[in-house]
Amino acid sequence: MILISKSESKGSTLRYFCFIQPDDVDEDPRYDFISLSLNTEDFSLDGTLHIDIGIPVLQPQALKISLSPHLSVEYNSPSRILNLLELIAIGGLSMGTNLPIKIENESGTSHSDPTDDIGLNLNEILGIDNDQEEFLPISKHIAEHGLAAHILHDAGSNFAIAENIEILMGELDSAFESIGILRECNKKFSINLPSGFDKLDLKLVSEVLKLIPNPTAQTIWFYGNADHPNQKYRIQAAQSYPLLAEYLIKIEKAVEAIDSGEPIQPIIAEATGLNRGKLKRLTKMESPDSDDELEDSRYVDNHPIEIQRTRRFALTNTLRIETILKALDKVDTSILPNSFTDWDRFLQIASGCALTLENRLGISLPELLNSSKGNWERFHQSLAQNANIPVEGFHLDHITFAASDALEAIDDFTRTIFLPRILLHIQAMGKPLPQPTTSDLLQANITSFNLLRGETTNLLGYLFNLGCRWSNRYPQLLQIVNPVKEKIPVNKDFEEKRRNNSWPKLTNDFITNNDLVVHNLTTMASLKEESDRLDHCVGNLYVNSAKKGRCHIFSVRSPDGTTSFSTFEVRPPSTKDPILELNRVTVCQHKGKKNRVPPKKSMEALSQWVNEIKSGHLELNLEEVIDWKIEVNKRRDHDKFHRSGLLTPRFAWQRILGENWDKPDINMQLWREWQKHLLSGKISKSGGSEILLKSPISQNFLATFTPK
């Protein structure tokens, strides 16, 4: 087999396409594709792997990729970023296709030259098998780079992604995306489309799978293969049960019944547990008019919600068949929708917020959804109005974010109003503060919600409105509760060095007896220059450590500084005591060009340098070096207060509720803000927050919360 690969890069995004053409023309080709996107600001990486599963439609699957922190420092140029992306792309493809990664020479086969230009016997070290024809190719340059940067490691007979880079398979994505990618590759790379691809009735299958949010490749091919003798029966089944179209093909008995034209309702009832009334409701669903089709909420966003803060609640809005069946099983048959439009609204509301709110706030699904009274279009419009978002374009993402805002509002009330009031009451009774637990916090949230809701019956509408109003008042609330931070004294020298990507030197330059200079490298630019001169990794992998004072890097070079002969690393000092540190000076490693053994003259120069240090003739810059490390750690750990060990209850609550949770003036300001803008019902008309303690709901919580 011959492996052909194509890559396309744009900015910080890399697409890597792999296509295997078999030697036997009667065999089908193999198609595998990966797309990676790197955010160069926070160095987060997203990806999708499109896998050939033996049918004309590829199956896309999201990749969850976590990178080692040092990579964000080392890969700070476009060329290095593309090298990183290529290595991860090949690693992801190898994981998804089970193909080995091997070095490819110019002829397109695995590397056969036993010795390369740095003296490594690649066949012997890497165990490359030249007889294996099917593999993922990697250039020798990229392979060496990956090994040096600890992105790749030797896996015996091939390469593999190193353990410090984690690539995990995530959720399945819509296989409709893969269809477009295959067509794109057909045009750009002149690659033949898979056998049977032309038999795919895309328009028909898109219509019958309208309510399946992320149809799999198998689902699309099952219903879309126009060449299948039983496609008529399959389409009829999907049209009868559009919500369950993908679920049906997972049931062997259902597939057999569909292909033989037999009734499938008894099989569905047995598999789902849904009663006859609910199944009948599903079959009576009305199809949308051709000129009034549903807007695809997965791709259209007319009124996006701007997220200007870090959200505490990351809600999922994935529409799973299990989620759908759970909702169908819980709600009354009388309120189930019977049209495509209503089903779309029902699914968005149930999956986007109702099931999550049920779990987090202890509300039953019928209590959340029964206020719709079966009119899902009107209910959907009312939720949009309560969330203060235009009805046009209001869809799944908005519903999810509105629910997230509601949960944050309740959590904020819990942390700034309810729990401080409860804890102050416990103190006033002369009892010790309880140690906070996760279950207590969850129960406090539920209690807060029950206090806030009052007599409200339309809970979803109330929650969306609460979240909207709280989001608008969030800046004011934050200004009240946010404690005044202690300012870190400005160290001008430190700030200047940090801005210039430099750090203090351990010693001054030292001229040796053999006319070489031992020079301390104290800037990012000097480390990268040293790497370029000697073709090793110090400029890639040691910048971050040197910048933080965790190591000191020296260059043995010519007197004019234009030529480097070797590089060595010295362990950092830990005290300002010169006598103590003279005896502790340790050279961790000493490397010549391409990490070879340093020249003899460099080793002599290093030996003389060490003797000068230990004799005290060459002074160590301990004062500045240690102060630098202290300053770095001060900024890193400024807020690490009581990071380890058991906290006292007061400190534990301070970590959870903020430093000012027990300050009367701040508590009063917060209460007035909530009372004026966010509360409703009886508690909004009371004088102070003491009203909370009089509620039976609060009394029940207090009874289980107060230490015995």
PDB file of N, CA, C and O in Angstrom, residues 457-515:
ATOM      1  N   THR A 457     -45.321  29.343  40.093  1.00  0.00           N
ATOM      2  CA  THR A 457     -45.665  28.047  39.482  1.00  0.00           C
ATOM      3  C   THR A 457     -44.936  27.848  38.155  1.00  0.00           C
ATOM      4  O   THR A 457     -44.575  26.728  37.799  1.00  0.00           O
ATOM      5  N   ASN A 458     -44.741  28.910  37.380  1.00  0.00           N
ATOM      6  CA  ASN A 458     -43.998  28.813  36.122  1.00  0.00           C
ATOM      7  C   ASN A 458     -42.510  28.936  36.438  1.00  0.00           C
ATOM      8  O   ASN A 458     -41.902  30.000  36.316  1.00  0.00           O
ATOM      9  N   LEU A 459     -41.923  27.813  36.860  1.00  0.00           N
ATOM     10  CA  LEU A 459     -40.568  27.857  37.393  1.00  0.00           C
ATOM     11  C   LEU A 459     -39.524  28.192  36.338  1.00  0.00           C
ATOM     12  O   LEU A 459     -38.580  28.943  36.610  1.00  0.00           O
ATOM     13  N   LEU A 460     -39.659  27.627  35.132  1.00  0.00           N
ATOM     14  CA  LEU A 460     -38.664  27.919  34.103  1.00  0.00           C
ATOM     15  C   LEU A 460     -38.671  29.397  33.733  1.00  0.00           C
ATOM     16  O   LEU A 460     -37.614  30.023  33.584  1.00  0.00           O
ATOM     17  N   GLY A 461     -39.854  29.957  33.576  1.00  0.00           N
ATOM     18  CA  GLY A 461     -39.951  31.374  33.258  1.00  0.00           C
ATOM     19  C   GLY A 461     -39.343  32.220  34.356  1.00  0.00           C
ATOM     20  O   GLY A 461     -38.611  33.182  34.088  1.00  0.00           O
ATOM     21  N   TYR A 462     -39.609  31.857  35.617  1.00  0.00           N
ATOM     22  CA  TYR A 462     -39.045  32.599  36.744  1.00  0.00           C
ATOM     23  C   TYR A 462     -37.519  32.502  36.753  1.00  0.00           C
ATOM     24  O   TYR A 462     -36.816  33.504  36.940  1.00  0.00           O
ATOM     25  N   LEU A 463     -37.000  31.287  36.544  1.00  0.00           N
ATOM     26  CA  LEU A 463     -35.549  31.089  36.582  1.00  0.00           C
ATOM     27  C   LEU A 463     -34.847  31.867  35.475  1.00  0.00           C
ATOM     28  O   LEU A 463     -33.792  32.473  35.694  1.00  0.00           O
ATOM     29  N   PHE A 464     -35.417  31.845  34.267  1.00  0.00           N
ATOM     30  CA  PHE A 464     -34.807  32.579  33.163  1.00  0.00           C
ATOM     31  C   PHE A 464     -34.799  34.081  33.456  1.00  0.00           C
ATOM     32  O   PHE A 464     -33.835  34.786  33.160  1.00  0.00           O
ATOM     33  N   ASN A 465     -35.888  34.565  34.049  1.00  0.00           N
ATOM     34  CA  ASN A 465     -35.976  35.987  34.366  1.00  0.00           C
ATOM     35  C   ASN A 465     -35.011  36.360  35.490  1.00  0.00           C
ATOM     36  O   ASN A 465     -34.359  37.409  35.447  1.00  0.00           O
ATOM     37  N   LEU A 466     -34.904  35.491  36.494  1.00  0.00           N
ATOM     38  CA  LEU A 466     -33.965  35.727  37.590  1.00  0.00           C
ATOM     39  C   LEU A 466     -32.534  35.782  37.061  1.00  0.00           C
ATOM     40  O   LEU A 466     -31.759  36.677  37.418  1.00  0.00           O
ATOM     41  N   GLY A 467     -32.192  34.805  36.219  1.00  0.00           N
ATOM     42  CA  GLY A 467     -30.843  34.776  35.652  1.00  0.00           C
ATOM     43  C   GLY A 467     -30.530  36.014  34.841  1.00  0.00           C
ATOM     44  O   GLY A 467     -29.424  36.557  34.897  1.00  0.00           O
ATOM     45  N   CYS A 468     -31.532  36.489  34.084  1.00  0.00           N
ATOM     46  CA  CYS A 468     -31.352  37.688  33.266  1.00  0.00           C
ATOM     47  C   CYS A 468     -31.118  38.916  34.148  1.00  0.00           C
ATOM     48  O   CYS A 468     -30.189  39.703  33.917  1.00  0.00           O
ATOM     49  N   ARG A 469     -31.959  39.094  35.173  1.00  0.00           N
ATOM     50  CA  ARG A 469     -31.833  40.264  36.047  1.00  0.00           C
ATOM     51  C   ARG A 469     -30.525  40.217  36.852  1.00  0.00           C
ATOM     52  O   ARG A 469     -29.852  41.225  37.028  1.00  0.00           O
ATOM     53  N   TRP A 470     -30.161  39.015  37.313  1.00  0.00           N
ATOM     54  CA  TRP A 470     -28.914  38.872  38.075  1.00  0.00           C
ATOM     55  C   TRP A 470     -27.704  39.179  37.196  1.00  0.00           C
ATOM     56  O   TRP A 470     -26.763  39.855  37.630  1.00  0.00           O
ATOM     57  N   SER A 471     -27.735  38.698  35.965  1.00  0.00           N
ATOM     58  CA  SER A 471     -26.622  38.948  35.053  1.00  0.00           C
ATOM     59  C   SER A 471     -26.425  40.445  34.827  1.00  0.00           C
ATOM     60  O   SER A 471     -25.293  40.936  34.749  1.00  0.00           O
ATOM     61  N   ASN A 472     -27.532  41.184  34.741  1.00  0.00           N
ATOM     62  CA  ASN A 472     -27.439  42.634  34.548  1.00  0.00           C
ATOM     63  C   ASN A 472     -26.881  43.344  35.782  1.00  0.00           C
ATOM     64  O   ASN A 472     -26.232  44.385  35.671  1.00  0.00           O
ATOM     65  N   ARG A 473     -27.165  42.784  36.977  1.00  0.00           N
ATOM     66  CA  ARG A 473     -26.691  43.415  38.221  1.00  0.00           C
ATOM     67  C   ARG A 473     -25.351  42.840  38.685  1.00  0.00           C
ATOM     68  O   ARG A 473     -24.810  43.283  39.709  1.00  0.00           O
ATOM     69  N   TYR A 474     -24.832  41.865  37.951  1.00  0.00           N
ATOM     70  CA  TYR A 474     -23.599  41.177  38.375  1.00  0.00           C
ATOM     71  C   TYR A 474     -22.438  42.145  38.647  1.00  0.00           C
ATOM     72  O   TYR A 474     -21.735  42.008  39.658  1.00  0.00           O
ATOM     73  N   PRO A 475     -22.179  43.142  37.794  1.00  0.00           N
ATOM     74  CA  PRO A 475     -21.066  44.070  38.076  1.00  0.00           C
ATOM     75  C   PRO A 475     -21.227  44.804  39.411  1.00  0.00           C
ATOM     76  O   PRO A 475     -20.255  44.970  40.153  1.00  0.00           O
ATOM     77  N   GLN A 476     -22.459  45.231  39.706  1.00  0.00           N
ATOM     78  CA  GLN A 476     -22.694  45.936  40.962  1.00  0.00           C
ATOM     79  C   GLN A 476     -22.494  45.008  42.164  1.00  0.00           C
ATOM     80  O   GLN A 476     -21.900  45.392  43.177  1.00  0.00           O
ATOM     81  N   LEU A 477     -23.006  43.777  42.051  1.00  0.00           N
ATOM     82  CA  LEU A 477     -22.841  42.806  43.128  1.00  0.00           C
ATOM     83  C   LEU A 477     -21.364  42.483  43.348  1.00  0.00           C
ATOM     84  O   LEU A 477     -20.901  42.376  44.488  1.00  0.00           O
ATOM     85  N   LEU A 478     -20.638  42.320  42.253  1.00  0.00           N
ATOM     86  CA  LEU A 478     -19.221  41.988  42.347  1.00  0.00           C
ATOM     87  C   LEU A 478     -18.439  43.115  43.005  1.00  0.00           C
ATOM     88  O   LEU A 478     -17.524  42.878  43.796  1.00  0.00           O
ATOM     89  N   GLN A 479     -18.809  44.339  42.702  1.00  0.00           N
ATOM     90  CA  GLN A 479     -18.121  45.490  43.275  1.00  0.00           C
ATOM     91  C   GLN A 479     -18.310  45.550  44.794  1.00  0.00           C
ATOM     92  O   GLN A 479     -17.408  45.950  45.525  1.00  0.00           O
ATOM     93  N   ILE A 480     -19.482  45.118  45.253  1.00  0.00           N
ATOM     94  CA  ILE A 480     -19.746  45.128  46.694  1.00  0.00           C
ATOM     95  C   ILE A 480     -18.976  44.026  47.406  1.00  0.00           C
ATOM     96  O   ILE A 480     -18.332  44.251  48.439  1.00  0.00           O
ATOM     97  N   VAL A 481     -19.020  42.829  46.851  1.00  0.00           N
ATOM     98  CA  VAL A 481     -18.496  41.663  47.561  1.00  0.00           C
ATOM     99  C   VAL A 481     -17.001  41.465  47.378  1.00  0.00           C
ATOM    100  O   VAL A 481     -16.343  40.811  48.187  1.00  0.00           O
ATOM    101  N   ASN A 482     -16.434  42.016  46.305  1.00  0.00           N
ATOM    102  CA  ASN A 482     -15.031  41.761  45.994  1.00  0.00           C
ATOM    103  C   ASN A 482     -14.125  42.442  47.016  1.00  0.00           C
ATOM    104  O   ASN A 482     -14.166  43.656  47.161  1.00  0.00           O
ATOM    105  N   PRO A 483     -13.287  41.684  47.728  1.00  0.00           N
ATOM    106  CA  PRO A 483     -12.411  42.295  48.728  1.00  0.00           C
ATOM    107  C   PRO A 483     -11.294  43.099  48.080  1.00  0.00           C
ATOM    108  O   PRO A 483     -10.920  42.852  46.943  1.00  0.00           O
ATOM    109  N   VAL A 484     -10.801  44.081  48.839  1.00  0.00           N
ATOM    110  CA  VAL A 484      -9.669  44.871  48.344  1.00  0.00           C
ATOM    111  C   VAL A 484      -8.419  44.014  48.428  1.00  0.00           C
ATOM    112  O   VAL A 484      -8.044  43.534  49.500  1.00  0.00           O
ATOM    113  N   LYS A 485      -7.792  43.788  47.287  1.00  0.00           N
ATOM    114  CA  LYS A 485      -6.616  42.933  47.233  1.00  0.00           C
ATOM    115  C   LYS A 485      -5.381  43.675  47.757  1.00  0.00           C
ATOM    116  O   LYS A 485      -5.206  44.864  47.508  1.00  0.00           O
ATOM    117  N   GLU A 486      -4.560  42.954  48.453  1.00  0.00           N
ATOM    118  CA  GLU A 486      -3.285  43.527  48.878  1.00  0.00           C
ATOM    119  C   GLU A 486      -2.389  43.686  47.660  1.00  0.00           C
ATOM    120  O   GLU A 486      -2.177  42.748  46.892  1.00  0.00           O
ATOM    121  N   LYS A 487      -1.894  44.882  47.462  1.00  0.00           N
ATOM    122  CA  LYS A 487      -1.064  45.143  46.294  1.00  0.00           C
ATOM    123  C   LYS A 487       0.350  44.619  46.529  1.00  0.00           C
ATOM    124  O   LYS A 487       0.931  44.799  47.589  1.00  0.00           O
ATOM    125  N   ILE A 488       0.872  43.963  45.499  1.00  0.00           N
ATOM    126  CA  ILE A 488       2.241  43.466  45.584  1.00  0.00           C
ATOM    127  C   ILE A 488       3.188  44.633  45.323  1.00  0.00           C
ATOM    128  O   ILE A 488       3.042  45.329  44.314  1.00  0.00           O
ATOM    129  N   PRO A 489       4.146  44.881  46.221  1.00  0.00           N
ATOM    130  CA  PRO A 489       5.079  45.984  45.986  1.00  0.00           C
ATOM    131  C   PRO A 489       5.774  45.834  44.634  1.00  0.00           C
ATOM    132  O   PRO A 489       6.165  44.739  44.239  1.00  0.00           O
ATOM    133  N   VAL A 490       5.910  46.942  43.943  1.00  0.00           N
ATOM    134  CA  VAL A 490       6.510  46.913  42.613  1.00  0.00           C
ATOM    135  C   VAL A 490       8.023  46.837  42.728  1.00  0.00           C
ATOM    136  O   VAL A 490       8.652  47.671  43.374  1.00  0.00           O
ATOM    137  N   ASN A 491       8.609  45.836  42.142  1.00  0.00           N
ATOM    138  CA  ASN A 491      10.054  45.710  42.046  1.00  0.00           C
ATOM    139  C   ASN A 491      10.434  46.087  40.613  1.00  0.00           C
ATOM    140  O   ASN A 491      10.266  45.308  39.682  1.00  0.00           O
ATOM    141  N   LYS A 492      10.911  47.321  40.452  1.00  0.00           N
ATOM    142  CA  LYS A 492      11.135  47.853  39.109  1.00  0.00           C
ATOM    143  C   LYS A 492      12.141  47.020  38.326  1.00  0.00           C
ATOM    144  O   LYS A 492      11.974  46.774  37.132  1.00  0.00           O
ATOM    145  N   ASP A 493      13.216  46.586  38.999  1.00  0.00           N
ATOM    146  CA  ASP A 493      14.226  45.789  38.308  1.00  0.00           C
ATOM    147  C   ASP A 493      13.646  44.457  37.857  1.00  0.00           C
ATOM    148  O   ASP A 493      13.891  43.991  36.747  1.00  0.00           O
ATOM    149  N   PHE A 494      12.852  43.857  38.744  1.00  0.00           N
ATOM    150  CA  PHE A 494      12.210  42.583  38.404  1.00  0.00           C
ATOM    151  C   PHE A 494      11.273  42.754  37.207  1.00  0.00           C
ATOM    152  O   PHE A 494      11.286  41.961  36.270  1.00  0.00           O
ATOM    153  N   GLU A 495      10.436  43.791  37.243  1.00  0.00           N
ATOM    154  CA  GLU A 495       9.470  44.014  36.171  1.00  0.00           C
ATOM    155  C   GLU A 495      10.164  44.269  34.840  1.00  0.00           C
ATOM    156  O   GLU A 495       9.729  43.789  33.789  1.00  0.00           O
ATOM    157  N   GLU A 496      11.263  45.017  34.876  1.00  0.00           N
ATOM    158  CA  GLU A 496      11.977  45.311  33.628  1.00  0.00           C
ATOM    159  C   GLU A 496      12.578  44.045  33.032  1.00  0.00           C
ATOM    160  O   GLU A 496      12.480  43.796  31.830  1.00  0.00           O
ATOM    161  N   LYS A 497      13.199  43.243  33.873  1.00  0.00           N
ATOM    162  CA  LYS A 497      13.777  41.989  33.376  1.00  0.00           C
ATOM    163  C   LYS A 497      12.692  41.062  32.835  1.00  0.00           C
ATOM    164  O   LYS A 497      12.859  40.414  31.802  1.00  0.00           O
ATOM    165  N   ARG A 498      11.579  40.981  33.554  1.00  0.00           N
ATOM    166  CA  ARG A 498      10.502  40.093  33.120  1.00  0.00           C
ATOM    167  C   ARG A 498       9.943  40.534  31.774  1.00  0.00           C
ATOM    168  O   ARG A 498       9.669  39.708  30.902  1.00  0.00           O
ATOM    169  N   ARG A 499       9.769  41.848  31.588  1.00  0.00           N
ATOM    170  CA  ARG A 499       9.277  42.355  30.295  1.00  0.00           C
ATOM    171  C   ARG A 499      10.245  42.044  29.161  1.00  0.00           C
ATOM    172  O   ARG A 499       9.832  41.798  28.028  1.00  0.00           O
ATOM    173  N   ASN A 500      11.524  42.044  29.472  1.00  0.00           N
ATOM    174  CA  ASN A 500      12.545  41.797  28.444  1.00  0.00           C
ATOM    175  C   ASN A 500      12.896  40.322  28.310  1.00  0.00           C
ATOM    176  O   ASN A 500      13.880  39.979  27.639  1.00  0.00           O
ATOM    177  N   ASN A 501      12.131  39.450  28.982  1.00  0.00           N
ATOM    178  CA  ASN A 501      12.402  38.006  28.937  1.00  0.00           C
ATOM    179  C   ASN A 501      13.847  37.701  29.338  1.00  0.00           C
ATOM    180  O   ASN A 501      14.575  36.978  28.654  1.00  0.00           O
ATOM    181  N   SER A 502      14.252  38.304  30.459  1.00  0.00           N
ATOM    182  CA  SER A 502      15.606  38.062  30.967  1.00  0.00           C
ATOM    183  C   SER A 502      15.520  37.757  32.453  1.00  0.00           C
ATOM    184  O   SER A 502      14.453  37.860  33.069  1.00  0.00           O
ATOM    185  N   TRP A 503      16.673  37.389  33.056  1.00  0.00           N
ATOM    186  CA  TRP A 503      16.717  37.035  34.471  1.00  0.00           C
ATOM    187  C   TRP A 503      18.142  37.285  34.989  1.00  0.00           C
ATOM    188  O   TRP A 503      19.083  37.477  34.196  1.00  0.00           O
ATOM    189  N   PRO A 504      18.367  37.275  36.314  1.00  0.00           N
ATOM    190  CA  PRO A 504      19.692  37.589  36.860  1.00  0.00           C
ATOM    191  C   PRO A 504      20.733  36.520  36.510  1.00  0.00           C
ATOM    192  O   PRO A 504      20.414  35.334  36.372  1.00  0.00           O
ATOM    193  N   LYS A 505      21.965  36.951  36.413  1.00  0.00           N
ATOM    194  CA  LYS A 505      23.056  36.013  36.156  1.00  0.00           C
ATOM    195  C   LYS A 505      23.585  35.464  37.473  1.00  0.00           C
ATOM    196  O   LYS A 505      23.566  36.145  38.515  1.00  0.00           O
ATOM    197  N   LEU A 506      24.075  34.227  37.434  1.00  0.00           N
ATOM    198  CA  LEU A 506      24.646  33.607  38.631  1.00  0.00           C
ATOM    199  C   LEU A 506      26.086  34.085  38.857  1.00  0.00           C
ATOM    200  O   LEU A 506      26.511  34.293  39.997  1.00  0.00           O
ATOM    201  N   THR A 507      26.850  34.252  37.771  1.00  0.00           N
ATOM    202  CA  THR A 507      28.235  34.749  37.864  1.00  0.00           C
ATOM    203  C   THR A 507      28.524  35.655  36.681  1.00  0.00           C
ATOM    204  O   THR A 507      27.819  35.630  35.661  1.00  0.00           O
ATOM    205  N   ASN A 508      29.594  36.432  36.811  1.00  0.00           N
ATOM    206  CA  ASN A 508      30.092  37.215  35.683  1.00  0.00           C
ATOM    207  C   ASN A 508      30.826  36.310  34.706  1.00  0.00           C
ATOM    208  O   ASN A 508      31.148  35.155  35.022  1.00  0.00           O
ATOM    209  N   ASP A 509      31.124  36.835  33.528  1.00  0.00           N
ATOM    210  CA  ASP A 509      31.891  36.071  32.548  1.00  0.00           C
ATOM    211  C   ASP A 509      33.264  35.705  33.120  1.00  0.00           C
ATOM    212  O   ASP A 509      33.881  36.488  33.876  1.00  0.00           O
ATOM    213  N   PHE A 510      33.719  34.514  32.734  1.00  0.00           N
ATOM    214  CA  PHE A 510      35.023  34.046  33.214  1.00  0.00           C
ATOM    215  C   PHE A 510      35.864  33.619  32.011  1.00  0.00           C
ATOM    216  O   PHE A 510      35.430  32.805  31.186  1.00  0.00           O
ATOM    217  N   ILE A 511      37.096  34.179  31.896  1.00  0.00           N
ATOM    218  CA  ILE A 511      38.013  33.834  30.802  1.00  0.00           C
ATOM    219  C   ILE A 511      38.956  32.759  31.315  1.00  0.00           C
ATOM    220  O   ILE A 511      39.649  32.935  32.329  1.00  0.00           O
ATOM    221  N   THR A 512      39.001  31.628  30.622  1.00  0.00           N
ATOM    222  CA  THR A 512      39.807  30.479  31.047  1.00  0.00           C
ATOM    223  C   THR A 512      41.233  30.577  30.510  1.00  0.00           C
ATOM    224  O   THR A 512      41.549  31.420  29.663  1.00  0.00           O
ATOM    225  N   ASN A 513      42.083  29.677  30.998  1.00  0.00           N
ATOM    226  CA  ASN A 513      43.487  29.666  30.572  1.00  0.00           C
ATOM    227  C   ASN A 513      43.652  29.310  29.101  1.00  0.00           C
ATOM    228  O   ASN A 513      44.667  29.649  28.491  1.00  0.00           O
ATOM    229  N   ASN A 514      42.675  28.562  28.535  1.00  0.00           N
ATOM    230  CA  ASN A 514      42.786  28.191  27.115  1.00  0.00           C
ATOM    231  C   ASN A 514      42.012  29.151  26.218  1.00  0.00           C
ATOM    232  O   ASN A 514      41.531  28.776  25.145  1.00  0.00           O
ATOM    233  N   ASP A 515      41.847  30.397  26.710  1.00  0.00           N
ATOM    234  CA  ASP A 515      41.263  31.488  25.916  1.00  0.00           C
ATOM    235  C   ASP A 515      39.815  31.232  25.496  1.00  0.00           C
ATOM    236  O   ASP A 515      39.403  31.618  24.390  1.00  0.00           O
TER     237      ASP A 515
END
